[in-house]
Short mmCIF file of C-alpha atoms in Angstrom, two decimals:
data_model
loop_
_atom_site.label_atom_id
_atom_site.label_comp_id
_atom_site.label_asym_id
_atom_site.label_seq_id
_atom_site.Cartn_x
_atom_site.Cartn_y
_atom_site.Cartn_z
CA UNK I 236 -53.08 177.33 123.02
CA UNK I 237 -50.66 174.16 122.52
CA UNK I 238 -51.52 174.30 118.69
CA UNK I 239 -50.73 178.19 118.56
CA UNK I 240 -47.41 178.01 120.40
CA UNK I 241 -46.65 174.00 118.25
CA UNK I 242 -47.37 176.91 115.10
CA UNK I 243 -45.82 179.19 116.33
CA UNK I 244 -42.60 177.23 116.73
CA UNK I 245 -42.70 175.62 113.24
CA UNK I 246 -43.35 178.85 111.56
CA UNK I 247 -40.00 180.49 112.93
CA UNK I 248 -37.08 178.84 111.09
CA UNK I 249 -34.72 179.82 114.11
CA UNK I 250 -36.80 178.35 116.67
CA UNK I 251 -34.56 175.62 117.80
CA UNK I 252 -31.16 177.44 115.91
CA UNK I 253 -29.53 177.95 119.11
CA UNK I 254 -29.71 173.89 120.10
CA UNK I 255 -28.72 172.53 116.66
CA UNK I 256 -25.91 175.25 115.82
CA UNK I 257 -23.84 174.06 117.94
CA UNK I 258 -23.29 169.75 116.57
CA UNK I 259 -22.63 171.93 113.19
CA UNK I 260 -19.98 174.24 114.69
CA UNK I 261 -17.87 171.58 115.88
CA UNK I 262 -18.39 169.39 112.92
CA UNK I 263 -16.88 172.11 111.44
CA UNK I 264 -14.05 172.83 113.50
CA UNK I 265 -13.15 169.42 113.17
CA UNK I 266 -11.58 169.44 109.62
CA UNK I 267 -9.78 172.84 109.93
CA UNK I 268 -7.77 171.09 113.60
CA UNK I 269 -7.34 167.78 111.46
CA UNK I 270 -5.86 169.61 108.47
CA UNK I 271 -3.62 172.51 110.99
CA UNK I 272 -2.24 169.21 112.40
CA UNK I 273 -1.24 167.70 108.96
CA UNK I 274 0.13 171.09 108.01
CA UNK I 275 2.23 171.23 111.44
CA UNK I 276 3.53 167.41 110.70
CA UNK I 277 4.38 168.59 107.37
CA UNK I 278 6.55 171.62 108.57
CA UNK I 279 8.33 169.35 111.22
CA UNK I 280 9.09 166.85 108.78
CA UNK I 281 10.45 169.54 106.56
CA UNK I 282 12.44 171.54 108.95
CA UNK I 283 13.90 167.95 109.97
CA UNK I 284 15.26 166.98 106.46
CA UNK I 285 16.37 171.20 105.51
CA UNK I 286 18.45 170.91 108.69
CA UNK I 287 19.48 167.55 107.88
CA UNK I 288 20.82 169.07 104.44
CA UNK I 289 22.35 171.14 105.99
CA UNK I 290 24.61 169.35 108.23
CA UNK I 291 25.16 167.01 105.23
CA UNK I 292 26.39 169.51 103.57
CA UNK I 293 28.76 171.15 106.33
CA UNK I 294 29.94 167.95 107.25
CA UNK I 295 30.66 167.34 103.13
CA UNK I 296 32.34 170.33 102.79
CA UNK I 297 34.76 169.81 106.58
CA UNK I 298 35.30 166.46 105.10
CA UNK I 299 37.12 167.88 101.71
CA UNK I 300 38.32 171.02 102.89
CA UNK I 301 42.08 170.21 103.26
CA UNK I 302 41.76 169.01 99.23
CA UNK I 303 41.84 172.86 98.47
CA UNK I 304 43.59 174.08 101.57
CA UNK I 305 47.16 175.90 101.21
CA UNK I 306 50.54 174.13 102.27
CA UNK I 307 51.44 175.67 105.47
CA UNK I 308 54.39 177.85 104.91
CA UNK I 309 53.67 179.05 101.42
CA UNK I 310 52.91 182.09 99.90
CA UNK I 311 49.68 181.35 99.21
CA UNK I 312 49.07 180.01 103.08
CA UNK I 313 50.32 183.35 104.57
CA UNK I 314 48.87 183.55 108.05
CA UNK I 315 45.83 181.45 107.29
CA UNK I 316 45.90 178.86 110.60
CA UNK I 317 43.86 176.24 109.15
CA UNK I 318 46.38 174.71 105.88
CA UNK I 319 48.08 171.57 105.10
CA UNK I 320 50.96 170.63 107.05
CA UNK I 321 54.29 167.87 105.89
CA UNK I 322 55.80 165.96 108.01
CA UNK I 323 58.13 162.62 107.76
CA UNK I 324 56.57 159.23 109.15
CA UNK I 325 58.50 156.10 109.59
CA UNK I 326 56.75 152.39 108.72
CA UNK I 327 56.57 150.07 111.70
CA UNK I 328 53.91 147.26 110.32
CA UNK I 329 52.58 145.54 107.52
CA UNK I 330 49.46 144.06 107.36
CA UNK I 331 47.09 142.84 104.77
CA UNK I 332 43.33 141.28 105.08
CA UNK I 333 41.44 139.14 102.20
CA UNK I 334 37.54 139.55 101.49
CA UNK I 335 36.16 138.38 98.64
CA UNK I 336 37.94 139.41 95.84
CA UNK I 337 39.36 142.39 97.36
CA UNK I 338 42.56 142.70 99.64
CA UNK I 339 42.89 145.77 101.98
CA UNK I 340 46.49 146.74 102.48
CA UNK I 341 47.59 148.36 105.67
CA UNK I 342 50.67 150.13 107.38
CA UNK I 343 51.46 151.56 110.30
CA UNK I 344 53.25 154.38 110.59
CA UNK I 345 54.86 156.23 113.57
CA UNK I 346 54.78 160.42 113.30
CA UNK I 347 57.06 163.07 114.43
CA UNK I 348 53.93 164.89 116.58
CA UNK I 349 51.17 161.94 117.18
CA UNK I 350 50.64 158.84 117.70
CA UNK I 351 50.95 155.91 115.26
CA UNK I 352 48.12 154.85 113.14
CA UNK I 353 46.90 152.32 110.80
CA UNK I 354 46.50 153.58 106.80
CA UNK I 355 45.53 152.17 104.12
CA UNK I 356 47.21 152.18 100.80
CA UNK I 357 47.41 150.61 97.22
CA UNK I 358 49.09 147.33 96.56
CA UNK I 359 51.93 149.24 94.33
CA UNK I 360 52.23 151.26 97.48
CA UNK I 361 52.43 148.32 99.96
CA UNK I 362 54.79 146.20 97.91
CA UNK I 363 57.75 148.76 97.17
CA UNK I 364 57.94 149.76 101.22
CA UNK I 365 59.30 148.22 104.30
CA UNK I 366 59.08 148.12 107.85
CA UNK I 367 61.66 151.26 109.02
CA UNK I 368 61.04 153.14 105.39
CA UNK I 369 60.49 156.57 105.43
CA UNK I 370 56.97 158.02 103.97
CA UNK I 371 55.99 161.66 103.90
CA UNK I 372 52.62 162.62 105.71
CA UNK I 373 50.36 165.38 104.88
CA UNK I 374 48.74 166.42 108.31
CA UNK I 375 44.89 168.55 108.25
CA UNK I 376 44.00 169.66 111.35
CA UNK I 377 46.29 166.78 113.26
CA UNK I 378 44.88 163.78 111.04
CA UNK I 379 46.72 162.23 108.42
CA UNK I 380 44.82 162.96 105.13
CA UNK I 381 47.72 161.95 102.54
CA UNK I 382 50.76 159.33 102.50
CA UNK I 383 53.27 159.39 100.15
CA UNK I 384 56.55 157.90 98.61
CA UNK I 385 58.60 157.89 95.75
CA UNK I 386 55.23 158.98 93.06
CA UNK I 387 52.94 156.84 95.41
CA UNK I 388 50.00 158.64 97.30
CA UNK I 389 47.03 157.53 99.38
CA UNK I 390 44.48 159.51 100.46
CA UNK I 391 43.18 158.56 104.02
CA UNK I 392 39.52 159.93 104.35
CA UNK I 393 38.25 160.69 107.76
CA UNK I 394 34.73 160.11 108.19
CA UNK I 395 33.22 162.59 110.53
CA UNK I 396 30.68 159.66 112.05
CA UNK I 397 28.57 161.80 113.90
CA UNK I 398 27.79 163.89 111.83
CA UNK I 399 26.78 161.57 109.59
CA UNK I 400 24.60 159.89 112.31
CA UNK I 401 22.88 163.27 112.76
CA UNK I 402 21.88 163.71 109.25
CA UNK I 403 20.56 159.84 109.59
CA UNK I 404 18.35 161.00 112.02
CA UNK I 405 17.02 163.87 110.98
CA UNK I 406 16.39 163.03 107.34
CA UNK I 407 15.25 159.22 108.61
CA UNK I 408 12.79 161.30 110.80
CA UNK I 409 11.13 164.44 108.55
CA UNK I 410 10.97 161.56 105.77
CA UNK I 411 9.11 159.50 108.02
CA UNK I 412 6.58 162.66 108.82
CA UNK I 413 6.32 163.62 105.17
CA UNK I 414 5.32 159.64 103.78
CA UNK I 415 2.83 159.27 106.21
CA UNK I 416 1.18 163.07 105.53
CA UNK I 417 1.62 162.15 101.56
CA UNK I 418 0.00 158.49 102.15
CA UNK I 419 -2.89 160.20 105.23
CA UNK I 420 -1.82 157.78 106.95
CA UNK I 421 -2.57 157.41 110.84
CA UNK I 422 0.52 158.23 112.79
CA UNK I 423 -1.01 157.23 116.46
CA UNK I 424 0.23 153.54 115.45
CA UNK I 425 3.72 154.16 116.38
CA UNK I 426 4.99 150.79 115.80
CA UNK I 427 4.78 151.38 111.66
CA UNK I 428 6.45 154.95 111.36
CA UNK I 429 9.41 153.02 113.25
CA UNK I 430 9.55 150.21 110.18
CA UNK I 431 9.90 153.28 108.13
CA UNK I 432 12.18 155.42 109.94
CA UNK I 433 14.75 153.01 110.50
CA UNK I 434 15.35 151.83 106.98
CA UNK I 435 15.18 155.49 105.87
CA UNK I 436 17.91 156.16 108.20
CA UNK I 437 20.33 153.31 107.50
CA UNK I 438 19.61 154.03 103.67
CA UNK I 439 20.49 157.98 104.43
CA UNK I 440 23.59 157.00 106.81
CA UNK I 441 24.66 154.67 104.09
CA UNK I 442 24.43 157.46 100.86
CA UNK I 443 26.06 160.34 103.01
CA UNK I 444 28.78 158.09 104.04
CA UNK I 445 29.28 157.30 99.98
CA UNK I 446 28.55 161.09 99.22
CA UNK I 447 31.14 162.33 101.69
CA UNK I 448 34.15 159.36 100.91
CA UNK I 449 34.09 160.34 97.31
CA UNK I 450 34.11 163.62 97.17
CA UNK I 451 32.69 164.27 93.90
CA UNK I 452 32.28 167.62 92.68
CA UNK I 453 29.25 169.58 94.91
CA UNK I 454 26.46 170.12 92.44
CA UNK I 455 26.72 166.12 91.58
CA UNK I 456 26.98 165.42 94.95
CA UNK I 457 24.00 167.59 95.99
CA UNK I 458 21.95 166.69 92.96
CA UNK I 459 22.41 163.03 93.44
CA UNK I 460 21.46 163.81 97.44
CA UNK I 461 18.23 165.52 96.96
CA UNK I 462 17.22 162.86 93.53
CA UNK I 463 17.38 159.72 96.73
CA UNK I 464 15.91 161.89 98.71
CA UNK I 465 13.04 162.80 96.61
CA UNK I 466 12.78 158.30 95.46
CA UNK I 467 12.84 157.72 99.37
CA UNK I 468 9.94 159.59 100.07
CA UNK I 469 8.13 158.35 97.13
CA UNK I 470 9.04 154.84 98.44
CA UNK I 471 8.11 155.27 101.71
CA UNK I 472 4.80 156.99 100.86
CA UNK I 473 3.93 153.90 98.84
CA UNK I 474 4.67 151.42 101.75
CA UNK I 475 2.87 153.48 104.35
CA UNK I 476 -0.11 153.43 101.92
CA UNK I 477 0.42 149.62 101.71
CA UNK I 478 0.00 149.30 105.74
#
């Protein structure tokens, strides 16, 4: 009877299917969960650098604004609130600094409607001024973003900081996400994303503060964006590999 039923057995395939299904169903599984959670670290880290983008490219755009913006009062201004206002300051400091082989030149200069501030100008600029001469200010949104007098001018760029600390984080972040998904590379080490992330992030900081200062035209300034961009993710891929 034992041989029949051991004959039995052997001679149906599915015998012992329901036992030794189930090892292969969650081998199985296995790979699709491994490569969902790739594909979910790979949307993250994209969302992270679009929206960082994106607030480089507000914050680019705030910063240079007042560059096109109407004088207030003109024709062209008519009731638009947000335009370039003049107004008269009066110089109550020199300063200079030395370092390296550069020399920062600096006055202060008291307005009609703020506070005084600090602003820095060109040597020509510095030299043919003195302490009670009057400059002419041209006022964006209550900053000073041009001083002037008698054919000199010098732009004062205001760097919107956190902003650009945003788009450091953001961009330092999804870059992070993306090198190690490029490089399958185990994220559960925490300590190594954070050797990546940082530099990433100084490196982005760094560029949007140069991107944003300059104010070159927008499709060199975005180009030049997304080409470091693209070399920092290649770089960071190939040191994550490295690990």
């Amino acid at each position: 009877m034992d041989d029949v039923t051991d004959d039995v057995t052997d001679s149906v395939p599915g015998a012992w299917a329901g036992s030794l299904s189930k090892p292969k169903q969650r081998r199985k599984v296995a790979p699709v969960v491994r490569m969902g959670w790739k594909v979910l670290l790979v949307a993250i880290g994209l969302s992270a650098v679009g929206l960082g983008f994106f607030r480089f490219v507000d914050a680019f755009e705030a910063s240079g604004a007042y560059r096109s913006a109407p004088a207030c009062g003109s024709a062209e201004a008519g009731d638009v609130v947000e335009c370039v206002r003049t107004e008269s300051g009066q110089v109550t400091k020199k300063s200079s600094s030395s370092s390296d082989d550069s020399v920062t030149y600096l006055l202060t200069i008291s307005r009609e409607t703020a506070p005084s501030g600090e602003y820095d100008v060109g040597g020509a600029f510095y030299r043919d001024v003195e302490v009670g001469t009057t400059v002419d200010l041209k006022i964006w949104k209550d900053d000073v973003v041009w001083v002037s007098y008698h054919g000199h001018q010098a732009e004062q760029r205001n760097m919107p900081w956190w902003s650009v600390f945003e788009v450091a984080l953001l961009i330092g972040a999804g870059t992070t996400l993306l090198a190690y998904r490029v490089a399958s590379a185990d994220l559960r080490a925490w300590g190594w994303p954070l050797l990546v992330a940082v530099p990433t992030a100084v490196a982005t900081g760094t560029g949007c503060v140069l991107l944003i200062a300059y104010q070159w035209p927008f499709a060199v300034t975005l180009t030049l964006a997304i080409v470091s961009w693209l070399i920092a993710v290649v770089i960071a891929a190939t040191a994550v590999s490295e690990l």
